[in-house]
Short mmCIF file of C-alpha atoms in Angstrom, two decimals:
data_model
loop_
_atom_site.label_atom_id
_atom_site.label_comp_id
_atom_site.label_asym_id
_atom_site.label_seq_id
_atom_site.Cartn_x
_atom_site.Cartn_y
_atom_site.Cartn_z
CA MET A 1 83.38 108.77 95.08
CA THR A 2 87.06 109.80 94.93
CA ASP A 3 89.75 107.30 94.03
CA PRO A 4 91.42 105.77 97.11
CA ARG A 5 95.05 106.47 97.96
CA HIS A 6 97.27 103.39 97.68
CA PHE A 7 100.73 102.49 98.99
CA VAL A 8 102.18 99.96 96.58
CA ASP A 9 105.65 101.52 96.34
CA ILE A 10 107.37 104.03 98.62
CA ASP A 11 107.32 106.63 95.82
CA ASP A 12 103.54 106.45 95.64
CA LEU A 13 104.03 109.16 98.26
CA THR A 14 105.53 112.49 97.39
CA ALA A 15 108.52 113.59 99.47
CA GLU A 16 106.25 115.94 101.41
CA GLU A 17 103.71 113.17 102.04
CA LEU A 18 106.48 110.84 103.18
CA HIS A 19 107.61 113.36 105.80
CA THR A 20 103.96 113.82 106.83
CA VAL A 21 103.49 110.08 107.39
CA LEU A 22 106.72 109.86 109.41
CA THR A 23 105.76 112.84 111.55
CA ARG A 24 102.32 111.35 112.16
CA ALA A 25 103.98 108.06 113.15
CA THR A 26 106.19 109.89 115.66
CA ASP A 27 103.19 111.67 117.12
CA LEU A 28 101.19 108.45 117.49
CA LYS A 29 104.19 106.71 119.06
CA GLU A 30 104.61 109.46 121.65
CA ARG A 31 100.91 109.43 122.46
CA GLU A 32 100.92 105.66 122.85
CA ARG A 33 103.85 105.82 125.25
CA ARG A 34 101.91 108.33 127.34
CA GLY A 35 99.08 105.80 127.49
CA LYS A 36 96.83 107.82 125.23
CA HIS A 37 94.97 105.73 122.66
CA HIS A 38 93.37 107.57 119.77
CA PRO A 39 90.69 105.56 117.95
CA LEU A 40 91.28 107.31 114.63
CA LEU A 41 90.11 104.22 112.73
CA SER A 42 87.23 103.35 115.06
CA GLY A 43 84.97 100.69 113.59
CA GLN A 44 87.11 100.23 110.48
CA THR A 45 88.44 96.88 109.27
CA LEU A 46 91.76 96.03 107.63
CA GLY A 47 91.75 92.96 105.40
CA MET A 48 95.17 91.27 105.43
CA VAL A 49 96.02 88.99 102.51
CA PHE A 50 99.05 86.74 103.13
CA GLU A 51 100.75 84.48 100.60
CA LYS A 52 104.05 84.81 102.50
CA PRO A 53 104.22 84.22 106.27
CA SER A 54 105.53 86.92 108.59
CA THR A 55 105.71 87.53 112.32
CA ARG A 56 106.27 91.29 112.30
CA THR A 57 103.95 92.20 109.45
CA ARG A 58 100.94 90.39 110.86
CA VAL A 59 101.41 91.40 114.49
CA SER A 60 102.27 95.04 113.75
CA PHE A 61 99.28 95.57 111.46
CA GLU A 62 96.84 93.77 113.77
CA THR A 63 98.10 95.57 116.85
CA GLY A 64 98.11 98.90 115.02
CA MET A 65 94.49 98.52 113.97
CA THR A 66 93.51 97.54 117.52
CA GLN A 67 95.26 100.58 119.00
CA LEU A 68 93.52 102.79 116.45
CA GLY A 69 90.12 101.38 117.41
CA GLY A 70 89.67 99.15 114.38
CA TYR A 71 89.87 95.48 113.48
CA ALA A 72 92.04 93.24 111.30
CA VAL A 73 90.98 90.13 109.38
CA PHE A 74 93.71 87.62 108.50
CA LEU A 75 93.39 85.85 105.14
CA GLY A 76 96.16 83.29 104.79
CA PRO A 77 97.09 81.12 101.80
CA ASP A 78 94.55 78.50 102.87
CA ASP A 79 91.80 81.11 103.19
CA ILE A 80 92.21 82.90 99.88
CA HIS A 81 93.53 81.84 96.47
CA LEU A 82 94.78 85.08 95.04
CA GLY A 83 94.91 84.83 91.26
CA HIS A 84 94.38 81.06 91.28
CA GLY A 85 90.89 80.10 92.39
CA GLU A 86 89.69 83.61 91.52
CA PRO A 87 91.12 86.46 89.43
CA VAL A 88 92.93 89.12 91.47
CA LYS A 89 90.58 91.82 90.18
CA ASP A 90 87.56 89.88 91.46
CA THR A 91 89.15 89.45 94.89
CA ALA A 92 89.89 93.19 94.99
CA ARG A 93 86.33 94.19 94.15
CA ALA A 94 84.71 91.69 96.52
CA LEU A 95 86.95 92.49 99.52
CA SER A 96 86.36 96.21 98.92
CA ARG A 97 82.69 95.60 99.80
CA TYR A 98 83.66 94.17 103.20
CA VAL A 99 86.69 96.06 104.50
CA ASP A 100 87.88 99.67 104.70
CA LEU A 101 91.57 98.99 103.93
CA LEU A 102 93.53 96.15 102.34
CA MET A 103 97.09 94.97 103.02
CA ALA A 104 98.71 92.28 100.88
CA ARG A 105 101.95 90.37 101.51
CA VAL A 106 102.49 88.34 98.36
CA PHE A 107 105.12 87.11 95.92
CA ASP A 108 104.23 88.85 92.65
CA HIS A 109 104.40 92.65 92.70
CA ALA A 110 101.90 92.74 89.83
CA ASP A 111 99.27 91.19 92.13
CA VAL A 112 99.39 94.15 94.52
CA GLN A 113 99.31 96.53 91.57
CA GLU A 114 96.20 94.78 90.27
CA LEU A 115 94.58 94.83 93.70
CA ALA A 116 95.13 98.60 93.79
CA GLU A 117 93.79 99.02 90.26
CA TYR A 118 90.46 97.35 91.03
CA ALA A 119 89.96 97.96 94.78
CA THR A 120 87.76 100.81 95.89
CA VAL A 121 89.56 101.03 99.26
CA PRO A 122 93.23 101.86 99.98
CA VAL A 123 95.68 99.02 99.27
CA VAL A 124 98.98 98.67 101.17
CA ASN A 125 101.92 96.59 99.99
CA GLY A 126 103.02 94.50 102.99
CA LEU A 127 105.84 93.01 100.89
CA THR A 128 106.39 91.63 97.39
CA ASP A 129 109.41 90.14 95.69
CA ASP A 130 110.16 93.59 94.27
CA ALA A 131 109.44 96.00 97.12
CA HIS A 132 108.94 96.38 100.87
CA PRO A 133 107.82 100.00 101.33
CA CYS A 134 106.43 99.50 104.85
CA GLN A 135 109.88 98.42 105.99
CA THR A 136 111.35 101.57 104.46
CA LEU A 137 108.93 103.70 106.47
CA ALA A 138 110.11 102.00 109.66
CA ASP A 139 113.75 102.32 108.61
CA LEU A 140 113.49 106.04 107.90
CA LEU A 141 111.61 106.60 111.16
CA THR A 142 114.40 104.78 113.05
CA ILE A 143 117.16 106.76 111.34
CA ARG A 144 115.42 110.08 112.03
CA GLU A 145 114.94 109.15 115.68
CA GLN A 146 118.63 108.32 116.06
CA PHE A 147 120.08 111.36 114.26
CA GLY A 148 117.30 113.95 114.35
CA ASP A 149 117.37 114.43 110.57
CA PHE A 150 118.37 112.75 107.31
CA GLU A 151 121.24 115.11 106.47
CA THR A 152 123.62 113.89 109.20
CA PRO A 153 124.02 110.10 108.86
CA ARG A 154 125.85 108.14 106.21
CA VAL A 155 124.10 104.80 105.65
CA VAL A 156 125.55 101.76 103.88
CA TRP A 157 123.56 98.76 102.67
CA VAL A 158 125.68 95.59 102.60
CA GLY A 159 124.42 92.40 100.97
CA ASP A 160 121.75 91.42 98.49
CA GLY A 161 120.05 94.02 96.31
CA ASN A 162 116.67 92.60 97.29
CA ASN A 163 113.18 94.07 97.78
CA VAL A 164 114.11 95.76 101.07
CA ALA A 165 117.18 97.35 99.50
CA GLN A 166 115.26 98.55 96.46
CA SER A 167 112.59 100.30 98.51
CA LEU A 168 115.29 101.80 100.74
CA VAL A 169 117.09 103.20 97.67
CA LEU A 170 113.92 105.02 96.62
CA GLY A 171 113.07 106.24 100.11
CA ALA A 172 116.61 107.51 100.67
CA ALA A 173 116.47 109.52 97.46
CA MET A 174 113.17 111.06 98.54
CA VAL A 175 114.59 112.37 101.83
CA ASP A 176 118.13 113.12 100.57
CA LEU A 177 119.69 110.45 102.76
CA ASP A 178 123.36 109.68 102.02
CA LEU A 179 123.18 106.01 101.00
CA THR A 180 125.79 103.66 99.59
CA VAL A 181 124.87 100.18 98.36
CA ALA A 182 127.48 97.41 98.40
CA THR A 183 126.46 94.20 96.61
CA PRO A 184 128.07 91.55 94.46
CA PRO A 185 127.68 92.63 90.83
CA GLU A 186 125.29 89.79 90.01
CA TYR A 187 123.00 90.70 92.94
CA ASP A 188 122.87 94.47 92.54
CA ILE A 189 119.99 96.94 92.54
CA ASP A 190 117.80 96.85 89.44
CA ASP A 191 118.72 99.57 86.94
CA ALA A 192 115.09 100.70 86.72
CA VAL A 193 115.07 101.33 90.48
CA LEU A 194 118.27 103.37 90.24
CA ASP A 195 116.72 105.40 87.42
CA ARG A 196 113.64 106.08 89.56
CA ALA A 197 115.87 107.13 92.45
CA ALA A 198 117.67 109.60 90.18
CA GLU A 199 114.32 111.14 89.25
CA LEU A 200 113.32 111.41 92.91
CA GLY A 201 116.57 112.89 94.23
CA THR A 202 120.13 111.71 94.60
CA PRO A 203 120.62 108.03 93.76
CA PRO A 204 122.90 105.93 95.96
CA GLU A 205 126.55 105.29 95.31
CA THR A 206 127.02 101.66 94.32
CA THR A 207 130.04 99.43 94.83
CA THR A 208 131.05 95.79 95.03
CA ASP A 209 133.52 96.39 97.89
CA PRO A 210 131.80 96.19 101.30
CA ARG A 211 134.92 97.01 103.30
CA ALA A 212 135.65 100.23 101.41
CA ALA A 213 131.94 101.19 101.49
CA THR A 214 131.60 100.89 105.26
CA GLU A 215 134.58 103.08 106.15
CA GLY A 216 133.19 106.05 108.07
CA ALA A 217 129.61 104.72 107.97
CA ASP A 218 127.20 105.80 110.69
CA ILE A 219 124.83 102.92 109.97
CA VAL A 220 125.42 99.59 108.24
CA TYR A 221 122.22 97.84 107.15
CA THR A 222 121.93 94.23 106.01
CA ASP A 223 119.33 91.55 105.35
CA VAL A 224 119.24 87.84 104.64
CA TRP A 225 121.17 86.69 101.59
CA VAL A 226 118.52 84.16 100.57
CA SER A 227 114.93 85.44 100.47
CA MET A 228 111.73 83.38 100.51
CA GLY A 229 111.31 81.64 97.18
CA GLU A 230 115.08 81.53 96.51
CA GLU A 231 115.81 78.30 98.35
CA ASP A 232 117.17 76.64 95.20
CA GLU A 233 119.84 79.39 95.01
CA ARG A 234 120.86 79.06 98.64
CA ALA A 235 124.20 77.27 98.26
CA ALA A 236 125.40 79.48 95.42
CA LYS A 237 124.39 82.71 97.15
CA LEU A 238 125.95 81.79 100.48
CA GLU A 239 129.24 80.93 98.79
CA ARG A 240 129.24 84.16 96.78
CA PHE A 241 128.43 86.49 99.67
CA GLN A 242 130.84 84.79 102.06
CA ARG A 243 133.64 84.91 99.50
CA GLY A 244 132.98 88.60 98.85
CA GLY A 245 133.20 89.59 102.52
CA PHE A 246 129.57 90.73 102.86
CA ARG A 247 128.99 89.38 106.38
CA VAL A 248 128.41 92.16 108.90
CA ASP A 249 130.77 91.43 111.77
CA ALA A 250 132.75 93.51 114.24
CA ASP A 251 135.69 93.78 111.84
CA LEU A 252 133.53 95.46 109.19
CA LEU A 253 132.29 98.15 111.57
CA GLY A 254 133.81 101.34 112.87
CA PRO A 255 133.84 102.05 116.62
CA ASP A 256 130.64 104.14 116.48
CA THR A 257 128.82 102.42 113.62
CA ARG A 258 125.25 101.37 114.31
CA VAL A 259 123.64 98.34 112.68
CA MET A 260 120.22 97.76 111.17
CA HIS A 261 118.50 94.55 110.03
CA CYS A 262 114.85 94.15 109.02
CA LEU A 263 114.58 90.58 110.45
CA PRO A 264 114.41 87.66 110.52
CA ALA A 265 118.18 87.38 110.76
CA HIS A 266 120.22 84.30 109.87
CA ARG A 267 122.86 84.71 112.52
CA GLY A 268 126.24 83.51 111.35
CA GLU A 269 125.38 84.16 107.70
CA GLU A 270 124.77 87.82 106.82
CA ILE A 271 125.36 89.04 110.38
CA THR A 272 127.08 87.65 113.46
CA ASP A 273 125.40 86.90 116.75
CA GLU A 274 127.93 89.18 118.44
CA VAL A 275 126.79 92.19 116.41
CA MET A 276 123.09 91.38 116.78
CA GLU A 277 123.45 91.24 120.57
CA SER A 278 125.62 94.36 120.86
CA ASP A 279 124.64 97.86 121.93
CA ARG A 280 125.23 99.08 118.39
CA ALA A 281 122.17 97.18 117.05
CA LEU A 282 119.13 99.29 116.15
CA VAL A 283 117.29 96.15 115.08
CA TRP A 284 114.69 96.15 117.83
CA ASP A 285 113.88 99.85 117.34
CA GLN A 286 113.31 99.05 113.67
CA ALA A 287 111.00 96.16 114.55
CA GLU A 288 108.97 98.32 116.93
CA ASN A 289 108.77 101.12 114.40
CA ARG A 290 106.97 98.87 111.92
CA LEU A 291 103.99 99.32 114.24
CA HIS A 292 104.22 103.10 114.53
CA ALA A 293 105.10 103.78 110.89
CA GLN A 294 102.19 101.68 109.68
CA LYS A 295 99.81 103.43 112.04
CA GLY A 296 100.96 106.72 110.58
CA LEU A 297 100.39 105.34 107.09
CA LEU A 298 96.97 103.82 107.75
CA THR A 299 95.60 106.99 109.29
CA TRP A 300 96.99 109.02 106.36
CA LEU A 301 95.44 106.69 103.79
CA ASP A 302 92.05 106.72 105.50
#
């Protein structure tokens, strides 16, 4: 038996494999819009382990498996005690006897790494505190749809150097996307992630000045300032980001700048309602592309 392919971090793929997954996602999306369902995962089951709740992750993975002819089993925090009632390695080995693929949306990145180490089926990272590679797949798919390639657009991340930002930094380096990251200095991208990006391609420019960073940007991308599990930091983070001018509003954007957000959005905090509801928002394309990108990934992993 060959070792399964896993997707714990975006750079578990090579650059060539990343382009392959995105192209497959585009193909499946076009087929679906023509009403052509392809049961490429007929009879297969995806086990979904959730410590963190999510609307888009659960619905996109379940719908994707259904469209591909398979099934999805939801295992929420009340159904499974990952690393508490049972060691992670035991959960990995037991679930591998029941399902064909595993997806985990958890807090500790090490838990997904351990699942992948001991599982005998492919493991997908649906989000951890350190990384959100499935979101990066959807983001890159959205950017390529809008511009036709990755050489044309200039993309600027504005806000917290969180898990979404860190995966985007790696994915951008892999496809040679021009990326600038603007964060407060105390909430910047981890140095180890920047070092990995430099090994993969061109690392992003980094700055603490969001206004200077967004001049001439084709896309400005933001996310919530306070992630799940950071509620005790909420007041301090809101004050810091507001004081630093990191809110994405009309004044921060050029006349042709498009806007991305991975959702859920805290309107009035990191982004205004006006921008979210404007024609410049690519937010809903991103949300839809979680479905298509993950279908491309699942069929590649199989």
